[in-house]
Amino acid sequence: NAGVTQTPKFQVLKTGQSMTLQCAQDMNHEYMSWYRQDPGMGLRLIHYSVGAGITDQGEVPNGYNVSRSTTEDFPLRLLSAAPSQTSVYFCASSYSLQGSYNEQFFGPGTRLTVL
Amino acid sequence: AQTVTQSQPEMSVQEAETVTLSCTYDTSENNYYLFWYKQPPSRQMILVIRQEAYKQQNATENRFSVNFQKAAKSFSLKISDSQLGDTAMYFCAFMNFGNDMRFGAGTRLTVKP
């Protein structure tokens, strides 16, 4: 199993550009989520999905879109990049939200810089 | 909304000694989960230990153990026999029975030889 994979590892954008951060998992996990990590603030939830076709907003969703057409993939789209979106982005997945199977497995992260 | 507070931005410990990282949280819910994650310089998030709020027994994983005080809303992590490889950022996290996971700001732990 590759686990949770993210591409790209690094990205530099100009203000106003759009892009998609890719996330995929091969563990047949139902739950997937996107976080951003900023210095001194820990990780904050952007969007999440409890299954294919179902997505919802987290703590900081503005400026981001997601979709979940398959169980495996959960891309994060930046519609019009802003310097405030400079951050490290993590994708995570888990089998369940409850019980013994709610451990979240994290991808390696994408460092995004918006100039 | 739930909040997680880690009051120690940085800590250091001598190799082979014991260190305790603090975490407090605020919630009105009775059932939830608590986690400690480790983030080494590689940036990878690694689960260290988890605790289910309905379990009174403190979780342990080898050299890692927690002191879970539900009434005080406290969830500290104790690392025994500290090793150089324990040097990392440590994040405390709270998750309710829905899907809202909240992280603390992290504690940077340095293990000194």
mmCIF file of N, CA and C in Angstrom, chain B residues 10-84:
data_model
loop_
_atom_site.group_PDB
_atom_site.id
_atom_site.type_symbol
_atom_site.label_atom_id
_atom_site.label_comp_id
_atom_site.label_asym_id
_atom_site.label_seq_id
_atom_site.Cartn_x
_atom_site.Cartn_y
_atom_site.Cartn_z
ATOM 1 N N GLU B 10 7.834 25.368 23.450
ATOM 2 C CA GLU B 10 9.084 24.630 23.289
ATOM 3 C C GLU B 10 9.463 23.968 24.605
ATOM 4 N N MET B 11 10.054 22.771 24.482
ATOM 5 C CA MET B 11 10.573 22.075 25.644
ATOM 6 C C MET B 11 11.830 21.315 25.233
ATOM 7 N N SER B 12 12.659 21.043 26.225
ATOM 8 C CA SER B 12 13.838 20.224 25.960
ATOM 9 C C SER B 12 14.013 19.230 27.097
ATOM 10 N N VAL B 13 14.684 18.139 26.788
ATOM 11 C CA VAL B 13 14.906 17.083 27.781
ATOM 12 C C VAL B 13 16.218 16.391 27.453
ATOM 13 N N GLN B 14 16.893 15.907 28.470
ATOM 14 C CA GLN B 14 18.106 15.138 28.252
ATOM 15 C C GLN B 14 17.748 13.720 27.842
ATOM 16 N N GLU B 15 18.579 13.191 26.978
ATOM 17 C CA GLU B 15 18.388 11.805 26.540
ATOM 18 C C GLU B 15 18.264 10.896 27.766
ATOM 19 N N ALA B 16 17.323 9.948 27.673
ATOM 20 C CA ALA B 16 17.052 8.945 28.706
ATOM 21 C C ALA B 16 16.184 9.462 29.854
ATOM 22 N N GLU B 17 15.907 10.757 29.884
ATOM 23 C CA GLU B 17 15.057 11.285 30.931
ATOM 24 C C GLU B 17 13.590 11.296 30.486
ATOM 25 N N THR B 18 12.737 11.734 31.403
ATOM 26 C CA THR B 18 11.296 11.754 31.158
ATOM 27 C C THR B 18 10.811 13.179 30.983
ATOM 28 N N VAL B 19 9.886 13.366 30.073
ATOM 29 C CA VAL B 19 9.318 14.694 29.837
ATOM 30 C C VAL B 19 7.802 14.563 29.688
ATOM 31 N N THR B 20 7.091 15.599 30.124
ATOM 32 C CA THR B 20 5.629 15.621 30.019
ATOM 33 C C THR B 20 5.187 16.857 29.252
ATOM 34 N N LEU B 21 4.393 16.624 28.217
ATOM 35 C CA LEU B 21 3.837 17.701 27.410
ATOM 36 C C LEU B 21 2.381 17.914 27.804
ATOM 37 N N SER B 22 1.997 19.163 27.950
ATOM 38 C CA SER B 22 0.656 19.482 28.438
ATOM 39 C C SER B 22 -0.322 19.781 27.307
ATOM 40 N N CYS B 23 -1.579 19.467 27.559
ATOM 41 C CA CYS B 23 -2.647 19.777 26.615
ATOM 42 C C CYS B 23 -3.947 19.928 27.396
ATOM 43 N N THR B 24 -4.657 20.988 27.128
ATOM 44 C CA THR B 24 -6.004 21.132 27.676
ATOM 45 C C THR B 24 -6.954 21.411 26.524
ATOM 46 N N TYR B 25 -8.207 21.106 26.732
ATOM 47 C CA TYR B 25 -9.197 21.278 25.671
ATOM 48 C C TYR B 25 -10.508 21.749 26.275
ATOM 49 N N ASP B 26 -11.326 22.268 25.426
ATOM 50 C CA ASP B 26 -12.609 22.783 25.883
ATOM 51 C C ASP B 26 -13.697 22.184 25.024
ATOM 52 N N THR B 27 -14.649 21.516 25.652
ATOM 53 C CA THR B 27 -15.774 20.944 24.936
ATOM 54 C C THR B 27 -16.943 20.771 25.880
ATOM 55 N N SER B 28 -18.132 20.749 25.311
ATOM 56 C CA SER B 28 -19.330 20.489 26.099
ATOM 57 C C SER B 28 -19.817 19.056 25.883
ATOM 58 N N GLU B 29 -19.093 18.320 25.040
ATOM 59 C CA GLU B 29 -19.517 16.965 24.723
ATOM 60 C C GLU B 29 -18.975 15.975 25.740
ATOM 61 N N ASN B 30 -19.639 14.834 25.813
ATOM 62 C CA ASN B 30 -19.231 13.824 26.775
ATOM 63 C C ASN B 30 -18.409 12.717 26.133
ATOM 64 N N ASN B 31 -18.645 12.488 24.850
ATOM 65 C CA ASN B 31 -17.914 11.436 24.148
ATOM 66 C C ASN B 31 -17.074 12.043 23.038
ATOM 67 N N TYR B 32 -15.815 11.672 23.020
ATOM 68 C CA TYR B 32 -14.895 12.230 22.030
ATOM 69 C C TYR B 32 -13.599 11.435 22.063
ATOM 70 N N TYR B 33 -12.688 11.807 21.186
ATOM 71 C CA TYR B 33 -11.376 11.155 21.114
ATOM 72 C C TYR B 33 -10.288 12.210 21.253
ATOM 73 N N LEU B 34 -9.183 11.785 21.811
ATOM 74 C CA LEU B 34 -8.008 12.659 21.939
ATOM 75 C C LEU B 34 -6.802 11.942 21.348
ATOM 76 N N PHE B 35 -5.933 12.715 20.750
ATOM 77 C CA PHE B 35 -4.768 12.154 20.066
ATOM 78 C C PHE B 35 -3.526 12.990 20.360
ATOM 79 N N TRP B 36 -2.391 12.330 20.300
ATOM 80 C CA TRP B 36 -1.109 13.009 20.202
ATOM 81 C C TRP B 36 -0.460 12.573 18.896
ATOM 82 N N TYR B 37 -0.072 13.588 18.092
ATOM 83 C CA TYR B 37 0.641 13.337 16.848
ATOM 84 C C TYR B 37 2.052 13.900 16.961
ATOM 85 N N LYS B 38 2.971 13.208 16.318
ATOM 86 C CA LYS B 38 4.370 13.642 16.252
ATOM 87 C C LYS B 38 4.662 14.086 14.824
ATOM 88 N N GLN B 39 5.347 15.224 14.683
ATOM 89 C CA GLN B 39 5.761 15.683 13.363
ATOM 90 C C GLN B 39 7.260 15.951 13.380
ATOM 91 N N PRO B 40 8.063 15.000 12.899
ATOM 92 C CA PRO B 40 9.516 15.214 12.821
ATOM 93 C C PRO B 40 9.846 16.184 11.705
ATOM 94 N N PRO B 41 11.121 16.535 11.555
ATOM 95 C CA PRO B 41 11.506 17.470 10.488
ATOM 96 C C PRO B 41 11.071 17.027 9.092
ATOM 97 N N SER B 42 10.843 15.755 8.894
ATOM 98 C CA SER B 42 10.363 15.281 7.589
ATOM 99 C C SER B 42 8.961 15.783 7.262
ATOM 100 N N ARG B 43 8.280 16.325 8.235
ATOM 101 C CA ARG B 43 6.943 16.907 8.080
ATOM 102 C C ARG B 43 5.826 15.858 8.146
ATOM 103 N N GLN B 44 6.169 14.596 8.149
ATOM 104 C CA GLN B 44 5.155 13.551 8.200
ATOM 105 C C GLN B 44 4.452 13.561 9.548
ATOM 106 N N MET B 45 3.141 13.478 9.555
ATOM 107 C CA MET B 45 2.354 13.405 10.784
ATOM 108 C C MET B 45 2.215 11.936 11.186
ATOM 109 N N ILE B 46 2.632 11.635 12.407
ATOM 110 C CA ILE B 46 2.646 10.259 12.881
ATOM 111 C C ILE B 46 1.837 10.172 14.162
ATOM 112 N N LEU B 47 0.868 9.269 14.198
ATOM 113 C CA LEU B 47 0.071 9.084 15.406
ATOM 114 C C LEU B 47 0.931 8.441 16.490
ATOM 115 N N VAL B 48 0.947 9.074 17.662
ATOM 116 C CA VAL B 48 1.706 8.542 18.801
ATOM 117 C C VAL B 48 0.800 7.713 19.699
ATOM 118 N N ILE B 49 -0.363 8.280 20.045
ATOM 119 C CA ILE B 49 -1.236 7.626 20.991
ATOM 120 C C ILE B 49 -2.634 8.231 20.897
ATOM 121 N N ARG B 50 -3.643 7.441 21.207
ATOM 122 C CA ARG B 50 -5.014 7.921 21.176
ATOM 123 C C ARG B 50 -5.739 7.488 22.438
ATOM 124 N N GLN B 51 -6.746 8.275 22.809
ATOM 125 C CA GLN B 51 -7.531 8.001 24.024
ATOM 126 C C GLN B 51 -8.997 8.214 23.713
ATOM 127 N N GLU B 52 -9.820 7.268 24.106
ATOM 128 C CA GLU B 52 -11.257 7.424 23.967
ATOM 129 C C GLU B 52 -11.812 7.958 25.282
ATOM 130 N N ALA B 53 -12.614 8.989 25.218
ATOM 131 C CA ALA B 53 -13.027 9.680 26.439
ATOM 132 C C ALA B 53 -13.849 8.799 27.374
ATOM 133 N N TYR B 54 -14.524 7.807 26.816
ATOM 134 C CA TYR B 54 -15.358 6.972 27.679
ATOM 135 C C TYR B 54 -14.545 5.910 28.418
ATOM 136 N N LYS B 55 -13.282 5.799 28.080
ATOM 137 C CA LYS B 55 -12.405 4.855 28.778
ATOM 138 C C LYS B 55 -11.650 5.579 29.890
ATOM 139 N N GLN B 56 -11.775 5.093 31.090
ATOM 140 C CA GLN B 56 -11.103 5.740 32.203
ATOM 141 C C GLN B 56 -9.618 5.402 32.251
ATOM 142 N N GLN B 57 -9.253 4.255 31.726
ATOM 143 C CA GLN B 57 -7.858 3.836 31.791
ATOM 144 C C GLN B 57 -7.012 4.670 30.839
ATOM 145 N N ASN B 58 -5.878 5.144 31.324
ATOM 146 C CA ASN B 58 -4.977 5.926 30.493
ATOM 147 C C ASN B 58 -4.297 5.039 29.447
ATOM 148 N N ALA B 59 -4.225 5.550 28.221
ATOM 149 C CA ALA B 59 -3.593 4.805 27.143
ATOM 150 C C ALA B 59 -2.076 4.796 27.300
ATOM 151 N N THR B 60 -1.450 3.715 26.878
ATOM 152 C CA THR B 60 0.007 3.619 26.856
ATOM 153 C C THR B 60 0.437 2.945 25.558
ATOM 154 N N GLU B 61 1.560 3.386 25.047
ATOM 155 C CA GLU B 61 2.178 2.792 23.857
ATOM 156 C C GLU B 61 3.688 2.802 24.079
ATOM 157 N N ASN B 62 4.190 1.700 24.585
ATOM 158 C CA ASN B 62 5.634 1.574 24.846
ATOM 159 C C ASN B 62 6.112 2.694 25.760
ATOM 160 N N ARG B 63 6.973 3.584 25.292
ATOM 161 C CA ARG B 63 7.519 4.645 26.153
ATOM 162 C C ARG B 63 6.571 5.845 26.306
ATOM 163 N N PHE B 64 5.458 5.814 25.600
ATOM 164 C CA PHE B 64 4.522 6.935 25.609
ATOM 165 C C PHE B 64 3.291 6.581 26.434
ATOM 166 N N SER B 65 2.881 7.486 27.285
ATOM 167 C CA SER B 65 1.664 7.290 28.063
ATOM 168 C C SER B 65 0.981 8.632 28.243
ATOM 169 N N VAL B 66 -0.293 8.563 28.551
ATOM 170 C CA VAL B 66 -1.037 9.802 28.750
ATOM 171 C C VAL B 66 -1.600 9.835 30.153
ATOM 172 N N ASN B 67 -1.851 11.065 30.607
ATOM 173 C CA ASN B 67 -2.596 11.288 31.841
ATOM 174 C C ASN B 67 -3.861 12.027 31.443
ATOM 175 N N PHE B 68 -4.954 11.280 31.354
ATOM 176 C CA PHE B 68 -6.230 11.816 30.902
ATOM 177 C C PHE B 68 -7.074 12.158 32.109
ATOM 178 N N GLN B 69 -7.367 13.432 32.277
ATOM 179 C CA GLN B 69 -8.202 13.914 33.376
ATOM 180 C C GLN B 69 -9.449 14.544 32.755
ATOM 181 N N LYS B 70 -10.516 13.747 32.648
ATOM 182 C CA LYS B 70 -11.692 14.199 31.911
ATOM 183 C C LYS B 70 -12.349 15.408 32.568
ATOM 184 N N ALA B 71 -12.479 15.387 33.862
ATOM 185 C CA ALA B 71 -13.152 16.489 34.550
ATOM 186 C C ALA B 71 -12.369 17.789 34.381
ATOM 187 N N ALA B 72 -11.061 17.684 34.386
ATOM 188 C CA ALA B 72 -10.204 18.860 34.221
ATOM 189 C C ALA B 72 -9.953 19.194 32.756
ATOM 190 N N LYS B 73 -10.416 18.328 31.846
ATOM 191 C CA LYS B 73 -10.211 18.495 30.399
ATOM 192 C C LYS B 73 -8.726 18.663 30.104
ATOM 193 N N SER B 74 -7.979 17.710 30.613
ATOM 194 C CA SER B 74 -6.532 17.726 30.470
ATOM 195 C C SER B 74 -6.069 16.404 29.869
ATOM 196 N N PHE B 75 -5.059 16.468 29.013
ATOM 197 C CA PHE B 75 -4.603 15.276 28.284
ATOM 198 C C PHE B 75 -3.100 15.429 28.048
ATOM 199 N N SER B 76 -2.297 15.099 29.031
ATOM 200 C CA SER B 76 -0.856 15.290 28.913
ATOM 201 C C SER B 76 -0.177 14.022 28.403
ATOM 202 N N LEU B 77 0.938 14.211 27.738
ATOM 203 C CA LEU B 77 1.719 13.111 27.163
ATOM 204 C C LEU B 77 3.034 12.987 27.918
ATOM 205 N N LYS B 78 3.320 11.797 28.401
ATOM 206 C CA LYS B 78 4.580 11.533 29.073
ATOM 207 C C LYS B 78 5.444 10.651 28.191
ATOM 208 N N ILE B 79 6.663 11.104 27.950
ATOM 209 C CA ILE B 79 7.627 10.325 27.176
ATOM 210 C C ILE B 79 8.725 9.885 28.140
ATOM 211 N N SER B 80 8.853 8.594 28.311
ATOM 212 C CA SER B 80 9.874 8.036 29.202
ATOM 213 C C SER B 80 11.100 7.624 28.394
ATOM 214 N N ASP B 81 12.259 7.633 29.071
ATOM 215 C CA ASP B 81 13.499 7.200 28.409
ATOM 216 C C ASP B 81 13.643 7.897 27.048
ATOM 217 N N SER B 82 13.622 9.216 27.069
ATOM 218 C CA SER B 82 13.633 9.999 25.830
ATOM 219 C C SER B 82 14.812 9.616 24.940
ATOM 220 N N GLN B 83 14.537 9.558 23.649
ATOM 221 C CA GLN B 83 15.554 9.225 22.655
ATOM 222 C C GLN B 83 15.717 10.384 21.678
ATOM 223 N N LEU B 84 16.882 10.434 21.040
ATOM 224 C CA LEU B 84 17.154 11.521 20.093
ATOM 225 C C LEU B 84 16.089 11.558 18.993
#
